[in-house]
Short mmCIF file of C-alpha atoms and ligand atoms in Angstrom, two decimals:
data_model
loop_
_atom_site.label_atom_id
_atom_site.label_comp_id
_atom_site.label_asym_id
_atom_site.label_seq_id
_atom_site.Cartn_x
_atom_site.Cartn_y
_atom_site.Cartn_z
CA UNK A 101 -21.31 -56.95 -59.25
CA UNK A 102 -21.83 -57.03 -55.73
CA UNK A 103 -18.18 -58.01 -54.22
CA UNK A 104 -17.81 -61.53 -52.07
CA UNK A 105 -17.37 -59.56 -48.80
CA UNK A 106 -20.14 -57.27 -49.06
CA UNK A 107 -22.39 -60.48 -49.45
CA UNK A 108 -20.35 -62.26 -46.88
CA UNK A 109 -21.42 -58.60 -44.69
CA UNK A 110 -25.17 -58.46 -45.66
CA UNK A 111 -25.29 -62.05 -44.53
CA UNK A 112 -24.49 -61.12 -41.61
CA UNK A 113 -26.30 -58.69 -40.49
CA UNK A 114 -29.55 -60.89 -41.80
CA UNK A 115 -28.10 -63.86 -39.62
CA UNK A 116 -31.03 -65.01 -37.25
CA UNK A 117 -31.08 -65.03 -33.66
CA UNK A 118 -33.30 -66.89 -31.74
CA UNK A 119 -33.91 -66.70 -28.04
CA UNK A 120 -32.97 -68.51 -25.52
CA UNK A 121 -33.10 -69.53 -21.98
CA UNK A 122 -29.66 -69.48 -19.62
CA UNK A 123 -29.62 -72.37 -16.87
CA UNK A 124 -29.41 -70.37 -13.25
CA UNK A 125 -26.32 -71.35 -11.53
CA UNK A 126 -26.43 -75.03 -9.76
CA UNK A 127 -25.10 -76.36 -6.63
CA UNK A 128 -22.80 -79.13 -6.41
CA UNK A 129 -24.32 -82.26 -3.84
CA UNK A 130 -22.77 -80.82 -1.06
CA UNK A 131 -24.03 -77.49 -1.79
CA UNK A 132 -21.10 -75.95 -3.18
CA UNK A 133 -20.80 -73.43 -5.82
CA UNK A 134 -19.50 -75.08 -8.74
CA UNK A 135 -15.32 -73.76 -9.55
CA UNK A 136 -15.65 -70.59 -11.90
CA UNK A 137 -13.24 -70.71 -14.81
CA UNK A 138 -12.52 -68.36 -17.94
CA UNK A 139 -12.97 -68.96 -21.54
CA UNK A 140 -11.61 -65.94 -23.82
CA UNK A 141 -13.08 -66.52 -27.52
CA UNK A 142 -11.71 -64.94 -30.67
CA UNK A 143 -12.40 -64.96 -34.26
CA UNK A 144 -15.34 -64.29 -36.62
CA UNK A 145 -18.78 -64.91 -37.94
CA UNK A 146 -17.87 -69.09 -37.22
CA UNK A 147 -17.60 -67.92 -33.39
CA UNK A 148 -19.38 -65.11 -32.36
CA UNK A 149 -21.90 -64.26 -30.04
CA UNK A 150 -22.41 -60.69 -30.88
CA UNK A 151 -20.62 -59.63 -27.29
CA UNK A 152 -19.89 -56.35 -26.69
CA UNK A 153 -17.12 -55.74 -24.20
CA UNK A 154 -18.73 -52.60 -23.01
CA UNK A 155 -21.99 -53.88 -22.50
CA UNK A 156 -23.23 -56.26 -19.62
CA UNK A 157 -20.16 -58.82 -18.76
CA UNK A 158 -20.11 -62.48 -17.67
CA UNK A 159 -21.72 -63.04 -14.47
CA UNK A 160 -22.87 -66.65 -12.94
CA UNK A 161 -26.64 -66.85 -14.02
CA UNK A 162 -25.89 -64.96 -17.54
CA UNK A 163 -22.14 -66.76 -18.33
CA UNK A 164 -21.88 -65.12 -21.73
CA UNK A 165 -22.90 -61.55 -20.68
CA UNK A 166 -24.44 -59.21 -23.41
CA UNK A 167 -26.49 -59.66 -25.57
CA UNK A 168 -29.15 -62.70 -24.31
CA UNK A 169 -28.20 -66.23 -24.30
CA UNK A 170 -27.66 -67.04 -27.33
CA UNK A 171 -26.61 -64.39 -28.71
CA UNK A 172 -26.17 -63.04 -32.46
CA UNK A 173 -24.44 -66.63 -33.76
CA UNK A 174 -23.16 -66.82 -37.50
CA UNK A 175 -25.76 -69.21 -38.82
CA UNK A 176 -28.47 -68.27 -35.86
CA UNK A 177 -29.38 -69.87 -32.74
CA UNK A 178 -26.85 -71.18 -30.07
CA UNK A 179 -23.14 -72.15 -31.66
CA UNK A 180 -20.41 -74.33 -30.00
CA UNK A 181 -19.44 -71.25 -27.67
CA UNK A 182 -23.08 -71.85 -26.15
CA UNK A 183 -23.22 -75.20 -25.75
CA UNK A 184 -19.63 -75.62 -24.41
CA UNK A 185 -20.46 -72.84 -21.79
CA UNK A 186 -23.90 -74.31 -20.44
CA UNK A 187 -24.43 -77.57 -21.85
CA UNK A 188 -20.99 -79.44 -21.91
CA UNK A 189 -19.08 -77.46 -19.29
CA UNK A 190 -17.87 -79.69 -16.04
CA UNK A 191 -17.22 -76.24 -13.99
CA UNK A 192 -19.02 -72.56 -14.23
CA UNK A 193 -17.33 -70.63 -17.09
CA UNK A 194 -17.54 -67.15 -17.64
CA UNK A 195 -17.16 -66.58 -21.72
CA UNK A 196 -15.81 -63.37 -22.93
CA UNK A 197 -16.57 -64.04 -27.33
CA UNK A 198 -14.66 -61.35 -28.37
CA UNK A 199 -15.20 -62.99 -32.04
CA UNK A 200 -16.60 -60.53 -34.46
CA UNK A 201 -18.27 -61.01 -37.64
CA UNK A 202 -16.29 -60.80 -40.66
CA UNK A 203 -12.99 -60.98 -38.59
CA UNK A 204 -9.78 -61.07 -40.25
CA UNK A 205 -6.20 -61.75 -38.74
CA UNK A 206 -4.48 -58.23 -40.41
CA UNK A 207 -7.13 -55.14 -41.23
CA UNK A 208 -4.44 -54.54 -43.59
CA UNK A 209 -3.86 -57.43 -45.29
CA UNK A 210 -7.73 -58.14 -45.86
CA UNK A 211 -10.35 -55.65 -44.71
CA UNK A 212 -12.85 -56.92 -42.20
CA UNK A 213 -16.56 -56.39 -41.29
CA UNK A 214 -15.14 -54.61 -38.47
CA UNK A 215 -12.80 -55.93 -36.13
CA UNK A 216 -9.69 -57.55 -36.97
CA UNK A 217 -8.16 -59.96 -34.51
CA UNK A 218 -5.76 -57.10 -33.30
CA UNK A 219 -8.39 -55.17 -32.14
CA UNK A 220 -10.14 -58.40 -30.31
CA UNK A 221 -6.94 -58.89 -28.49
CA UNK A 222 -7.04 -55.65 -27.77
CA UNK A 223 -10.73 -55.92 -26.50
CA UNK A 224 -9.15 -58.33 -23.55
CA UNK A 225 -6.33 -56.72 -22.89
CA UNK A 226 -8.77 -54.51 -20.97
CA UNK A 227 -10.83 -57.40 -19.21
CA UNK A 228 -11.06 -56.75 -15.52
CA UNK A 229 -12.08 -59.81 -14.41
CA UNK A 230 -10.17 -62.07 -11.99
CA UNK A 231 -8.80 -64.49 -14.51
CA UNK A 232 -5.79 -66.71 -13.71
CA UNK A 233 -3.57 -68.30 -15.94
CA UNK A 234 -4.58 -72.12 -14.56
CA UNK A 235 -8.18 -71.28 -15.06
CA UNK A 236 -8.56 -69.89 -18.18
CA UNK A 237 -8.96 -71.12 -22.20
CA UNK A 238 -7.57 -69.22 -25.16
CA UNK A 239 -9.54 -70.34 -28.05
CA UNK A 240 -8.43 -68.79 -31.75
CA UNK A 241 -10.92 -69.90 -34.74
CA UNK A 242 -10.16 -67.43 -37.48
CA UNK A 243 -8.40 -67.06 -41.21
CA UNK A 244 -11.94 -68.33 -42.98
CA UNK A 245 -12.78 -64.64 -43.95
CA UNK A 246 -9.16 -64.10 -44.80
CA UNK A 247 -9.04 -67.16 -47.35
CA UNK A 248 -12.52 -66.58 -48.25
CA UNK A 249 -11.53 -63.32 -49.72
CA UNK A 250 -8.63 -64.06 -51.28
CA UNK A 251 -7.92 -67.74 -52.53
CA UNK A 252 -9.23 -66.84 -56.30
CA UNK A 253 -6.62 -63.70 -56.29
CA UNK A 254 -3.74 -64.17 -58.29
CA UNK A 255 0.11 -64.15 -56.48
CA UNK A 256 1.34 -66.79 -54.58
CA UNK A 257 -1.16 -67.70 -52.03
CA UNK A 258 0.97 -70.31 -49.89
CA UNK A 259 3.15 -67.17 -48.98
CA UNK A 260 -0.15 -65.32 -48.15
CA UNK A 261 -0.87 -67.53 -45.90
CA UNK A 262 2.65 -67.39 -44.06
CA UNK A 263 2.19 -63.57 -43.77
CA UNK A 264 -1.16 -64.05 -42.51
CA UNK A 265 0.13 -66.69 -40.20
CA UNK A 266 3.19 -64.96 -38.85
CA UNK A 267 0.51 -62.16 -37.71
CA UNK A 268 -2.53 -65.01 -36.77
CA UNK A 269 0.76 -65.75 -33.88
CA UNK A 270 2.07 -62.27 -32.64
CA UNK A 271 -1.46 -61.72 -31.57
CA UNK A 272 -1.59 -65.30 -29.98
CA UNK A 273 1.78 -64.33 -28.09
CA UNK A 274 0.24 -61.39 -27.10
CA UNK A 275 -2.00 -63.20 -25.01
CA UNK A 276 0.57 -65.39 -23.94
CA UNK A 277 2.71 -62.51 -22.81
CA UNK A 278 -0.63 -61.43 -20.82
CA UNK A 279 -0.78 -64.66 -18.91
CA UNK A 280 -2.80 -67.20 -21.33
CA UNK A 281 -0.91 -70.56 -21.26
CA UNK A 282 -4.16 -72.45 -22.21
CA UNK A 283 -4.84 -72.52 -26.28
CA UNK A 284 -7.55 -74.12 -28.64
CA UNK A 285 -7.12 -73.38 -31.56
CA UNK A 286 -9.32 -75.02 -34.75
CA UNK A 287 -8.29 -75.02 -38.58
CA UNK A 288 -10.36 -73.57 -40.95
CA UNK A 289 -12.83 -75.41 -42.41
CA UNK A 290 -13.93 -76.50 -46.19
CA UNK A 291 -15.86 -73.51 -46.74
CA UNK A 292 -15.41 -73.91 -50.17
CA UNK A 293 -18.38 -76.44 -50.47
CA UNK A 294 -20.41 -73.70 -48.49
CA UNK A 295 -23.37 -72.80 -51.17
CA UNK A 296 -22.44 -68.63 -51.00
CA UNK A 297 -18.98 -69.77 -52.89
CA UNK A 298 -20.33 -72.67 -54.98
CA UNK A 299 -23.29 -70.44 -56.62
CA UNK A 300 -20.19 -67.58 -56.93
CA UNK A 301 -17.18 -69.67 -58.17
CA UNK A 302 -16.07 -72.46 -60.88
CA UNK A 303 -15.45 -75.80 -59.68
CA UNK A 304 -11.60 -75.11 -60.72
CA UNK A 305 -11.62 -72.29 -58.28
CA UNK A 306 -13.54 -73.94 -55.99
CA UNK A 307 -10.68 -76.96 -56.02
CA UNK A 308 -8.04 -73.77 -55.64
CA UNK A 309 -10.04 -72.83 -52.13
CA UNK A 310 -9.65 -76.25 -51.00
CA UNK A 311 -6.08 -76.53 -51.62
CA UNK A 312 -5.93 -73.09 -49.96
CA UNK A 313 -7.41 -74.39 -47.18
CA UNK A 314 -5.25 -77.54 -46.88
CA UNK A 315 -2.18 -75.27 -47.07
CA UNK A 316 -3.16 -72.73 -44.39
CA UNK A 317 -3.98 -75.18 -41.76
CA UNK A 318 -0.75 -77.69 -42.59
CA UNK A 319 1.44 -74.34 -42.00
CA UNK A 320 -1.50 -73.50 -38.46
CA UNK A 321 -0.14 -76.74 -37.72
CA UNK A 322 3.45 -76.09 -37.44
CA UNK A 323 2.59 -72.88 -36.24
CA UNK A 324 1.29 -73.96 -32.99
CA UNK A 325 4.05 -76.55 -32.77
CA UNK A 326 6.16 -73.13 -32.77
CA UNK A 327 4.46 -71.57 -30.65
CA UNK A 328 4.12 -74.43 -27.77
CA UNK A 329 8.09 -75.04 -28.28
CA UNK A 330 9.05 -71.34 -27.69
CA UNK A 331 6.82 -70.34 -24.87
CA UNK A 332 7.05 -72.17 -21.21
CA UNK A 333 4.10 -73.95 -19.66
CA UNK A 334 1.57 -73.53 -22.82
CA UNK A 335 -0.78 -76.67 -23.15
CA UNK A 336 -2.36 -76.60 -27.34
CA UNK A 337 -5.38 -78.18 -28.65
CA UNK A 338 -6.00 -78.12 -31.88
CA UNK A 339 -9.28 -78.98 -32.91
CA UNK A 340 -9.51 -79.84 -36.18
CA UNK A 341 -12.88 -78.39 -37.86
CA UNK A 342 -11.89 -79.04 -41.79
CA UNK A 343 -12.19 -83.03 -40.84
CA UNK A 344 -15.38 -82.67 -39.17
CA UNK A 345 -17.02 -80.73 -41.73
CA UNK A 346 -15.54 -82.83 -44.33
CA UNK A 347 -16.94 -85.69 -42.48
CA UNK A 348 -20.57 -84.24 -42.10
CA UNK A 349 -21.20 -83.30 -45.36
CA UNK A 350 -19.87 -86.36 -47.00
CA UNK A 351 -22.37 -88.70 -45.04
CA UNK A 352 -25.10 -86.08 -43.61
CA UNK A 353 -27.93 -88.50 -42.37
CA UNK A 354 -25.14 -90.62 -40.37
CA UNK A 355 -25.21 -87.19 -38.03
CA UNK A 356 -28.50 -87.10 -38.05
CA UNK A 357 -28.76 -84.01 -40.47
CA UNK A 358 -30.71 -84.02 -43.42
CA UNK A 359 -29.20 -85.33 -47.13
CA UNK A 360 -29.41 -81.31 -48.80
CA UNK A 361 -26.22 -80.21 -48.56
CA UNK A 362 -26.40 -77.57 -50.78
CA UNK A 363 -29.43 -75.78 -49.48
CA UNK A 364 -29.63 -73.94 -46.37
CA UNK A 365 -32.07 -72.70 -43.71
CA UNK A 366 -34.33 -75.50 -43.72
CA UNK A 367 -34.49 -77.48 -40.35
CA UNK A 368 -31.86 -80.15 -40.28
CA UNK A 369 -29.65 -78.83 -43.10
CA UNK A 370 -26.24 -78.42 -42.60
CA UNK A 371 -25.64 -74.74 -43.70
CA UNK A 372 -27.74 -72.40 -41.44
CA UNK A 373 -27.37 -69.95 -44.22
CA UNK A 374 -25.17 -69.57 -47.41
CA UNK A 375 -21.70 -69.23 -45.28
CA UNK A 376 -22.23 -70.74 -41.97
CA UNK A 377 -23.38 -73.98 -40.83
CA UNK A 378 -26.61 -74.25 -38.86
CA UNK A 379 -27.02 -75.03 -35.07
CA UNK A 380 -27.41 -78.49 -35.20
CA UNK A 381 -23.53 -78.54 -36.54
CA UNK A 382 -22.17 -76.10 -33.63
CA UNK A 383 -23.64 -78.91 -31.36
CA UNK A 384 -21.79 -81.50 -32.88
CA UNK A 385 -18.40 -79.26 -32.76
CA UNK A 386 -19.41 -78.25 -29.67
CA UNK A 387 -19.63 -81.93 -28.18
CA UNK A 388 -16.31 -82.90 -29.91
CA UNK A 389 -14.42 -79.98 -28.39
CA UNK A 390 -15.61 -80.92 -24.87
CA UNK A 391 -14.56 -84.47 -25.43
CA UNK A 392 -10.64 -83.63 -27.02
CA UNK A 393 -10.51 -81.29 -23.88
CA UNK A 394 -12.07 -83.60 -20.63
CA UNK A 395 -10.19 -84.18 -18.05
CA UNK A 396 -9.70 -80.14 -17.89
CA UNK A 397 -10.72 -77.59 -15.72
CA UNK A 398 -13.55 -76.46 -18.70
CA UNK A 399 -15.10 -79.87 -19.60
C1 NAG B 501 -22.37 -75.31 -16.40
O1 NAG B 501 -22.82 -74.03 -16.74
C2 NAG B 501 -24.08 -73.69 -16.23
C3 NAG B 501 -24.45 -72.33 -16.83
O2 NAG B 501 -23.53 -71.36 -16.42
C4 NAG B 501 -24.02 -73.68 -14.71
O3 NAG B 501 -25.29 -73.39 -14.19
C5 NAG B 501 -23.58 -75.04 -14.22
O4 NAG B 501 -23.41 -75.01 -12.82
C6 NAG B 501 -22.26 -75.41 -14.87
N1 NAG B 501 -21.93 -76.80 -14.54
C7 NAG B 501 -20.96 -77.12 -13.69
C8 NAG B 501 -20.75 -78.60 -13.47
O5 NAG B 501 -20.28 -76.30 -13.12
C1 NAG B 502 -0.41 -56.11 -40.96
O1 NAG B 502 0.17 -56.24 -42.24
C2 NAG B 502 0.98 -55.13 -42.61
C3 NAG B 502 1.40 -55.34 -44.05
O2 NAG B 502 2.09 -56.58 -44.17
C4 NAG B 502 2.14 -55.03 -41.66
O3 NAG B 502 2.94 -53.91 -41.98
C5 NAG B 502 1.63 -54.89 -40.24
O4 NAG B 502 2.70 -54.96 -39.31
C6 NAG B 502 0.66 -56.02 -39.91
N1 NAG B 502 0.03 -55.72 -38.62
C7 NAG B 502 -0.13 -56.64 -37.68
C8 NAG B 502 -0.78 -56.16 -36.42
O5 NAG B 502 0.20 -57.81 -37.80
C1 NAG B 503 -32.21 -78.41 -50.83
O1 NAG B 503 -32.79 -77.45 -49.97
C2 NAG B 503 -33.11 -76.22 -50.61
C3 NAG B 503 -33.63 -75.28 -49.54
O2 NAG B 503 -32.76 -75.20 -48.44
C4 NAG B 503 -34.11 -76.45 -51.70
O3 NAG B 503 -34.36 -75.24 -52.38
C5 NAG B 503 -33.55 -77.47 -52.69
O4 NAG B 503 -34.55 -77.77 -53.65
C6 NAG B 503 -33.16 -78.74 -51.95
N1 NAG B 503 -32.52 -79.65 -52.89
C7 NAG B 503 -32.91 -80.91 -53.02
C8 NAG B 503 -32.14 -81.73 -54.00
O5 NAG B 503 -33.82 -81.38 -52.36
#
């Protein structure tokens, strides 16, 4: 039988990606060049634009570097990284997604595609762009591969997800120790109603992934309470995806989305494909981000 995570893998690889068309860089009324700021992206499939750090970088006119706008998304065509960069940004940010698909928080505790947050961290820690601390958002979306492959396992998964969390945070205080003092982070969602685990597991271990779930981001939650209380001058967000999925696919049409929940692909659905939600659900996460964060120097 073909294992969850090589189907989680295949998918994708067959993820679409659709084209797209960057804005050129604007002027301000009085002809000014709008402020440049930083975003620094990490986690999986849920977040990535297919970036590669070696490739072409960031630059005004092309904000998310390599590859072209919108890049290799989860569920194809632009996600909430695009549209917060171009669409809902109130100053010019350069994004660096180092998100990879298939991320995990610990290569050791559950394999990734191919990058584990570790190495993403890693990935910035060699950025040589002019980032400030003031200027720039830390945004950390990441532990859905790590449940996804492990809530049906047997041994006691609320101490998993302590492990994994302890580990999620001594990369986040890496990049605090390199100057980040601006975090977003967002909870897992309910991928357990996503149709790649409902056509592979019972409802009863469907209910365990959702209790999984719950668990993980109650103990994210204190986590980041931690995290602000032990480190000087950090400002948190936490934006709080498992609601607003939860929300969606309970009352689809009210966000304009179509009623089939439980098919994917089709234009309007929810799910983009099997394990990520389309598009038209990025823009609505997007929009929401931009909204819990106005007032800063991003949106
Ligand atoms: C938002 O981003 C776009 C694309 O980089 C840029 O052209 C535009 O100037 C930015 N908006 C503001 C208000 O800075
Ligand atoms: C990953 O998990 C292993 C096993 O628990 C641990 O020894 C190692 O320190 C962890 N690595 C990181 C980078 O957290
Ligand atoms: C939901 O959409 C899928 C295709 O995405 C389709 O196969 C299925 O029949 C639809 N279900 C209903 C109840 O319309």
């Amino acid at each position: 039988m073909l294992s969850l995570s090589s189907l989680v893998a295949l998918l994708s690889i067959a993820s679409r990606v659709v084209a797209g068309v960057v804005q050129t860089q604007s002027q301000d009324f009085n002809g000014h060049s709008p402020r440049t700021t930083y975003w620094f992206a990490f986690g999986d499939s849920y977040t990535t634009t297919g970036f590669d750090p070696t490739g072409t970088l960031p630059t005004p006119g092309n904000p998310l570097g390599n590859p072209a706008f919108p890049g290799e998304t989860g569920g194809g065509g632009e996600n909430f990284v695009g549209f917060d960069t171009v669409t809902y940004n109130k100053s010019l940010i350069l994004t660096y997604d180092y998100a990879a698909g298939g991320a995990t928080i610990n290569a050791t505790l559950v394999a990734p595609i191919t990058l584990a947050l570790p190495d993403e961290v890693d990935d910035f820690l060699d950025v040589s762009a002019p980032w400030k601390s003031e200027d720039s958002l830390f945004s950390v979306w990441i532990g859905i591969n790590d449940i996804g492959n492990t809530f049906y396992l047997d041994g006691d998964r609320s101490a998993f997800s302590d492990v994994l969390l302890d580990d999620y945070f001594a990369q986040v205080q890496r990049l605090y120790d390199a100057g980040g003092r601006n975090f977003l982070f967002i909870n897992v969602p309910p991928t357990y109603r996503a149709p790649l685990l409902v056509s592979f597991f019972s409802p009863a271990q469907l209910l365990t992934g959702k209790s999984v779930i719950n668990t993980f981001n109650a103990k994210m939650a204190a986590k980041v309470k931690a995290f602000k209380a032990q480190n000087r001058g950090v400002t948190t967000w936490t934006y709080d995806s498992y609601s607003t999925f939860t929300c969606i696919l309970d009352d689809p049409t009210a966000y304009g989305l179509s009623a089939n929940v439980t098919g994917f692909g089709d234009a309007g659905q929810f799910w983009g494909n099997s394990y990520h939600p389309s598009s038209d659900v990025h823009h609505i996460l997007a929009k929401q981000i931009s909204q819990q964060l106005r007032g800063t120097p991003w949106f």
